[in-house]
PDB file of C-alpha atoms in Angstrom:
ATOM      1  CA  UNK H   1     -36.064  -4.672   7.010  1.00 45.00           C
ATOM      2  CA  UNK H   2     -35.385  -4.344  10.706  1.00 46.00           C
ATOM      3  CA  UNK H   3     -36.026  -1.016  12.375  1.00 48.00           C
ATOM      4  CA  UNK H   4     -32.907   0.566  13.798  1.00 39.00           C
ATOM      5  CA  UNK H   5     -32.039  -0.564  17.336  1.00 49.00           C
ATOM      6  CA  UNK H   6     -34.846   0.483  19.627  1.00 49.00           C
ATOM      7  CA  UNK H   7     -33.039  -0.126  22.889  1.00 49.00           C
ATOM      8  CA  UNK H   8     -35.839  -2.527  23.815  1.00 52.00           C
ATOM      9  CA  UNK H   9     -35.100  -3.985  27.254  1.00 50.00           C
ATOM     10  CA  UNK H  10     -36.069  -7.324  28.748  1.00 59.00           C
ATOM     11  CA  UNK H  11     -39.814  -7.759  29.147  1.00 56.00           C
ATOM     12  CA  UNK H  12     -39.830  -7.307  32.934  1.00 61.00           C
ATOM     13  CA  UNK H  13     -38.203  -3.886  32.588  1.00 59.00           C
ATOM     14  CA  UNK H  14     -40.284  -3.013  29.499  1.00 53.00           C
ATOM     15  CA  UNK H  15     -43.553  -3.664  31.354  1.00 61.00           C
ATOM     16  CA  UNK H  16     -42.659  -1.028  33.957  1.00 65.00           C
ATOM     17  CA  UNK H  17     -42.682   1.737  31.323  1.00 69.00           C
ATOM     18  CA  UNK H  18     -46.386   1.449  30.441  1.00 74.00           C
ATOM     19  CA  UNK H  19     -49.894   1.124  31.745  1.00 89.00           C
ATOM     20  CA  UNK H  20     -51.135  -0.461  28.503  1.00 92.00           C
ATOM     21  CA  UNK H  21     -54.849  -0.228  29.292  1.00 94.00           C
ATOM     22  CA  UNK H  22     -54.580   3.474  30.154  1.00 94.00           C
ATOM     23  CA  UNK H  23     -52.476   4.194  27.072  1.00 94.00           C
ATOM     24  CA  UNK H  24     -54.926   2.369  24.798  1.00 97.00           C
ATOM     25  CA  UNK H  25     -57.735   4.472  26.259  1.00 96.00           C
ATOM     26  CA  UNK H  26     -55.749   7.696  25.804  1.00 97.00           C
ATOM     27  CA  UNK H  27     -54.878   6.687  22.243  1.00 98.00           C
ATOM     28  CA  UNK H  28     -58.573   6.169  21.398  1.00 98.00           C
ATOM     29  CA  UNK H  29     -58.577   2.378  21.072  1.00 98.00           C
ATOM     30  CA  UNK H  30     -62.240   1.699  21.844  1.00 97.00           C
ATOM     31  CA  UNK H  31     -64.504  -1.358  22.177  1.00 97.00           C
ATOM     32  CA  UNK H  32     -66.338  -0.561  18.928  1.00 95.00           C
ATOM     33  CA  UNK H  33     -63.258  -1.260  16.785  1.00 97.00           C
ATOM     34  CA  UNK H  34     -63.463  -4.432  14.705  1.00 96.00           C
ATOM     35  CA  UNK H  35     -60.022  -4.583  13.071  1.00 98.00           C
ATOM     36  CA  UNK H  36     -56.889  -3.362  14.842  1.00 98.00           C
ATOM     37  CA  UNK H  37     -53.310  -3.745  13.635  1.00 98.00           C
ATOM     38  CA  UNK H  38     -50.246  -3.737  15.911  1.00 98.00           C
ATOM     39  CA  UNK H  39     -47.148  -3.182  13.763  1.00 97.00           C
ATOM     40  CA  UNK H  40     -44.042  -4.351  15.604  1.00 94.00           C
ATOM     41  CA  UNK H  41     -46.036  -6.077  18.352  1.00 95.00           C
ATOM     42  CA  UNK H  42     -42.975  -7.249  20.273  1.00 91.00           C
ATOM     43  CA  UNK H  43     -43.925  -8.887  23.570  1.00 90.00           C
ATOM     44  CA  UNK H  44     -47.624  -8.206  22.979  1.00 95.00           C
ATOM     45  CA  UNK H  45     -47.596  -5.340  25.484  1.00 93.00           C
ATOM     46  CA  UNK H  46     -50.460  -3.665  23.645  1.00 96.00           C
ATOM     47  CA  UNK H  47     -51.840  -6.526  21.500  1.00 97.00           C
ATOM     48  CA  UNK H  48     -53.016  -8.528  24.509  1.00 97.00           C
ATOM     49  CA  UNK H  49     -54.854  -5.707  26.319  1.00 97.00           C
ATOM     50  CA  UNK H  50     -56.306  -4.532  22.986  1.00 98.00           C
ATOM     51  CA  UNK H  51     -57.631  -8.053  22.389  1.00 98.00           C
ATOM     52  CA  UNK H  52     -59.620  -7.785  25.626  1.00 96.00           C
ATOM     53  CA  UNK H  53     -60.919  -4.329  24.740  1.00 96.00           C
ATOM     54  CA  UNK H  54     -62.073  -4.529  21.125  1.00 95.00           C
ATOM     55  CA  UNK H  55     -64.967  -6.550  19.730  1.00 89.00           C
ATOM     56  CA  UNK H  56     -63.078  -7.735  16.659  1.00 96.00           C
ATOM     57  CA  UNK H  57     -59.646  -9.000  15.671  1.00 98.00           C
ATOM     58  CA  UNK H  58     -56.137  -7.834  16.377  1.00 98.00           C
ATOM     59  CA  UNK H  59     -53.534  -8.342  13.649  1.00 98.00           C
ATOM     60  CA  UNK H  60     -50.165  -8.514  15.440  1.00 98.00           C
ATOM     61  CA  UNK H  61     -47.119  -8.165  13.167  1.00 97.00           C
ATOM     62  CA  UNK H  62     -43.480  -8.713  13.973  1.00 95.00           C
ATOM     63  CA  UNK H  63     -40.488  -9.817  11.935  1.00 93.00           C
ATOM     64  CA  UNK H  64     -38.807 -11.498  14.914  1.00 94.00           C
ATOM     65  CA  UNK H  65     -39.857 -15.138  15.242  1.00 96.00           C
ATOM     66  CA  UNK H  66     -39.001 -15.090  18.966  1.00 94.00           C
ATOM     67  CA  UNK H  67     -41.421 -12.202  19.590  1.00 93.00           C
ATOM     68  CA  UNK H  68     -44.180 -14.020  17.681  1.00 97.00           C
ATOM     69  CA  UNK H  69     -43.487 -17.244  19.603  1.00 97.00           C
ATOM     70  CA  UNK H  70     -43.591 -15.442  22.957  1.00 95.00           C
ATOM     71  CA  UNK H  71     -46.878 -13.752  22.075  1.00 97.00           C
ATOM     72  CA  UNK H  72     -48.326 -17.080  20.863  1.00 98.00           C
ATOM     73  CA  UNK H  73     -47.411 -18.695  24.198  1.00 97.00           C
ATOM     74  CA  UNK H  74     -49.128 -15.889  26.123  1.00 96.00           C
ATOM     75  CA  UNK H  75     -52.220 -16.171  23.943  1.00 98.00           C
ATOM     76  CA  UNK H  76     -52.389 -19.937  24.498  1.00 98.00           C
ATOM     77  CA  UNK H  77     -51.899 -19.555  28.256  1.00 97.00           C
ATOM     78  CA  UNK H  78     -54.555 -16.830  28.537  1.00 97.00           C
ATOM     79  CA  UNK H  79     -56.991 -18.409  26.086  1.00 97.00           C
ATOM     80  CA  UNK H  80     -56.916 -15.435  23.727  1.00 97.00           C
ATOM     81  CA  UNK H  81     -58.542 -16.258  20.387  1.00 97.00           C
ATOM     82  CA  UNK H  82     -58.919 -12.904  18.628  1.00 98.00           C
ATOM     83  CA  UNK H  83     -55.274 -12.145  17.773  1.00 98.00           C
ATOM     84  CA  UNK H  84     -53.975 -13.174  14.355  1.00 98.00           C
ATOM     85  CA  UNK H  85     -50.174 -13.428  14.371  1.00 98.00           C
ATOM     86  CA  UNK H  86     -48.207 -12.346  11.307  1.00 98.00           C
ATOM     87  CA  UNK H  87     -44.507 -13.203  11.101  1.00 97.00           C
ATOM     88  CA  UNK H  88     -43.849 -10.691   8.387  1.00 94.00           C
ATOM     89  CA  UNK H  89     -41.420  -7.969   7.352  1.00 92.00           C
ATOM     90  CA  UNK H  90     -44.267  -5.488   6.882  1.00 92.00           C
ATOM     91  CA  UNK H  91     -41.808  -2.684   6.156  1.00 90.00           C
ATOM     92  CA  UNK H  92     -40.165  -4.361   3.167  1.00 90.00           C
ATOM     93  CA  UNK H  93     -43.110  -6.490   2.029  1.00 93.00           C
ATOM     94  CA  UNK H  94     -46.187  -4.592   3.223  1.00 94.00           C
ATOM     95  CA  UNK H  95     -48.736  -6.058   5.580  1.00 97.00           C
ATOM     96  CA  UNK H  96     -50.681  -8.012   2.973  1.00 97.00           C
ATOM     97  CA  UNK H  97     -53.913  -6.667   4.474  1.00 98.00           C
ATOM     98  CA  UNK H  98     -56.580  -5.399   2.069  1.00 98.00           C
ATOM     99  CA  UNK H  99     -56.835  -1.731   1.101  1.00 98.00           C
ATOM    100  CA  UNK H 100     -59.194   0.411   3.203  1.00 98.00           C
ATOM    101  CA  UNK H 101     -60.011  -2.450   5.586  1.00 98.00           C
ATOM    102  CA  UNK H 102     -58.718  -1.631   9.079  1.00 98.00           C
ATOM    103  CA  UNK H 103     -60.240   0.491  11.862  1.00 98.00           C
ATOM    104  CA  UNK H 104     -57.062   1.328  13.800  1.00 98.00           C
ATOM    105  CA  UNK H 105     -53.301   0.827  13.502  1.00 98.00           C
ATOM    106  CA  UNK H 106     -50.906   0.980  16.445  1.00 98.00           C
ATOM    107  CA  UNK H 107     -47.499   2.434  15.572  1.00 97.00           C
ATOM    108  CA  UNK H 108     -46.007   2.176  19.027  1.00 94.00           C
ATOM    109  CA  UNK H 109     -42.252   2.848  19.288  1.00 89.00           C
ATOM    110  CA  UNK H 110     -41.542   2.084  15.645  1.00 90.00           C
ATOM    111  CA  UNK H 111     -41.140   5.357  13.737  1.00 89.00           C
ATOM    112  CA  UNK H 112     -37.386   5.573  14.271  1.00 81.00           C
ATOM    113  CA  UNK H 113     -37.064   3.589  11.030  1.00 76.00           C
ATOM    114  CA  UNK H 114     -34.817   4.958   8.266  1.00 78.00           C
ATOM    115  CA  UNK H 115     -37.884   5.640   6.113  1.00 86.00           C
ATOM    116  CA  UNK H 116     -40.950   6.304   8.315  1.00 92.00           C
ATOM    117  CA  UNK H 117     -42.965   7.325   5.225  1.00 94.00           C
ATOM    118  CA  UNK H 118     -42.754   3.729   4.030  1.00 94.00           C
ATOM    119  CA  UNK H 119     -44.519   2.573   7.211  1.00 95.00           C
ATOM    120  CA  UNK H 120     -47.021   5.440   7.243  1.00 97.00           C
ATOM    121  CA  UNK H 121     -47.920   4.966   3.574  1.00 97.00           C
ATOM    122  CA  UNK H 122     -48.725   1.291   4.243  1.00 97.00           C
ATOM    123  CA  UNK H 123     -50.838   2.320   7.238  1.00 98.00           C
ATOM    124  CA  UNK H 124     -52.700   4.842   5.090  1.00 98.00           C
ATOM    125  CA  UNK H 125     -53.321   2.148   2.475  1.00 98.00           C
ATOM    126  CA  UNK H 126     -54.896  -0.339   4.896  1.00 98.00           C
ATOM    127  CA  UNK H 127     -56.958   2.069   7.022  1.00 98.00           C
ATOM    128  CA  UNK H 128     -60.589   2.811   6.233  1.00 98.00           C
ATOM    129  CA  UNK H 129     -61.574   6.404   5.551  1.00 98.00           C
ATOM    130  CA  UNK H 130     -61.996   8.145   8.911  1.00 98.00           C
ATOM    131  CA  UNK H 131     -60.001   5.429  10.727  1.00 98.00           C
ATOM    132  CA  UNK H 132     -57.133   6.197  13.079  1.00 98.00           C
ATOM    133  CA  UNK H 133     -53.479   5.442  13.588  1.00 98.00           C
ATOM    134  CA  UNK H 134     -51.966   5.823  17.024  1.00 98.00           C
ATOM    135  CA  UNK H 135     -48.326   6.903  17.161  1.00 98.00           C
ATOM    136  CA  UNK H 136     -46.349   6.520  20.360  1.00 95.00           C
ATOM    137  CA  UNK H 137     -42.663   7.159  20.752  1.00 93.00           C
ATOM    138  CA  UNK H 138     -40.017   7.864  23.365  1.00 89.00           C
ATOM    139  CA  UNK H 139     -39.736  11.496  24.379  1.00 90.00           C
ATOM    140  CA  UNK H 140     -36.598  13.464  23.532  1.00 89.00           C
ATOM    141  CA  UNK H 141     -37.088  16.288  26.036  1.00 87.00           C
ATOM    142  CA  UNK H 142     -36.368  14.229  29.173  1.00 85.00           C
ATOM    143  CA  UNK H 143     -33.917  11.480  30.134  1.00 83.00           C
ATOM    144  CA  UNK H 144     -35.390   8.011  29.602  1.00 81.00           C
ATOM    145  CA  UNK H 145     -34.105   4.711  30.980  1.00 80.00           C
ATOM    146  CA  UNK H 146     -34.164   3.029  27.541  1.00 74.00           C
ATOM    147  CA  UNK H 147     -35.278   3.619  23.988  1.00 75.00           C
ATOM    148  CA  UNK H 148     -33.482   4.365  20.740  1.00 74.00           C
ATOM    149  CA  UNK H 149     -30.374   6.512  20.799  1.00 77.00           C
ATOM    150  CA  UNK H 150     -31.274  10.189  20.834  1.00 76.00           C
ATOM    151  CA  UNK H 151     -29.784  10.768  17.372  1.00 76.00           C
ATOM    152  CA  UNK H 152     -32.336   8.398  15.773  1.00 75.00           C
ATOM    153  CA  UNK H 153     -35.239   9.048  18.155  1.00 83.00           C
ATOM    154  CA  UNK H 154     -38.249  10.685  16.505  1.00 87.00           C
ATOM    155  CA  UNK H 155     -39.661  13.839  18.035  1.00 92.00           C
ATOM    156  CA  UNK H 156     -43.377  14.517  18.268  1.00 95.00           C
ATOM    157  CA  UNK H 157     -42.985  17.265  15.666  1.00 96.00           C
ATOM    158  CA  UNK H 158     -41.154  14.930  13.261  1.00 94.00           C
ATOM    159  CA  UNK H 159     -43.809  12.229  13.628  1.00 96.00           C
ATOM    160  CA  UNK H 160     -46.556  14.777  13.078  1.00 97.00           C
ATOM    161  CA  UNK H 161     -44.816  16.073   9.931  1.00 97.00           C
ATOM    162  CA  UNK H 162     -44.309  12.552   8.552  1.00 97.00           C
ATOM    163  CA  UNK H 163     -47.927  11.640   9.259  1.00 98.00           C
ATOM    164  CA  UNK H 164     -49.315  14.731   7.524  1.00 98.00           C
ATOM    165  CA  UNK H 165     -46.959  14.182   4.562  1.00 97.00           C
ATOM    166  CA  UNK H 166     -48.402  10.659   4.314  1.00 97.00           C
ATOM    167  CA  UNK H 167     -51.947  11.991   4.129  1.00 98.00           C
ATOM    168  CA  UNK H 168     -53.088  12.002   7.770  1.00 98.00           C
ATOM    169  CA  UNK H 169     -54.620  14.732   9.891  1.00 98.00           C
ATOM    170  CA  UNK H 170     -53.504  14.877  13.528  1.00 98.00           C
ATOM    171  CA  UNK H 171     -56.512  14.913  15.851  1.00 98.00           C
ATOM    172  CA  UNK H 172     -54.801  14.550  19.213  1.00 98.00           C
ATOM    173  CA  UNK H 173     -51.385  15.170  20.808  1.00 98.00           C
ATOM    174  CA  UNK H 174     -50.544  14.037  24.313  1.00 97.00           C
ATOM    175  CA  UNK H 175     -47.827  13.147  26.774  1.00 95.00           C
ATOM    176  CA  UNK H 176     -47.992   9.547  27.953  1.00 93.00           C
ATOM    177  CA  UNK H 177     -46.265   9.611  31.316  1.00 87.00           C
ATOM    178  CA  UNK H 178     -43.606   8.995  32.133  1.00 87.00           C
ATOM    179  CA  UNK H 179     -41.464   8.539  29.000  1.00 88.00           C
ATOM    180  CA  UNK H 180     -43.568   8.766  25.827  1.00 91.00           C
ATOM    181  CA  UNK H 181     -45.624  11.081  23.652  1.00 96.00           C
ATOM    182  CA  UNK H 182     -48.657  10.125  21.620  1.00 98.00           C
ATOM    183  CA  UNK H 183     -50.341  11.327  18.452  1.00 98.00           C
ATOM    184  CA  UNK H 184     -53.655  10.200  17.036  1.00 98.00           C
ATOM    185  CA  UNK H 185     -53.721  10.517  13.248  1.00 98.00           C
ATOM    186  CA  UNK H 186     -56.902  10.235  11.173  1.00 98.00           C
ATOM    187  CA  UNK H 187     -57.166   9.158   7.555  1.00 98.00           C
ATOM    188  CA  UNK H 188     -59.418  11.808   5.949  1.00 96.00           C
TER     189      UNK H 188
END
């Protein structure tokens, strides 16, 4: 089940919107994590830097075979061995990961789906107690060069509400300059 059009640009333009290492730090992705999930990994913008940061494995999911193939090529070129690629419609089919098994899940620019609770409930299922989910999305309070149309773009308040309705507690809210907001949600 594809997420509604995200307005995702070409990779060269996309890479100008983020400082992935800084964002991972701000979103509390730390070296002591052993199992990190990137749902909707796309170009690997965050999967690759996370693979250099964490001690364990990154599970990178995407339903687009071209995105998985591009990430695989980058991994091969850079000699990255700790990313497991999953060509999977995790929204319709679930991730297939075990219950209560993951340390962190990245939900970066994905909660403009028709049913964000479906995604968040799966994240809650796979996270360990006390583990975190990072939510990043395009801001709605400023003009942005890309991103989903404003009428389907999730606000920080909406994402916070959805996360709490799915059983999370929000531990951190921040602006990720220049175009995004971030929330860190904890599974109690």
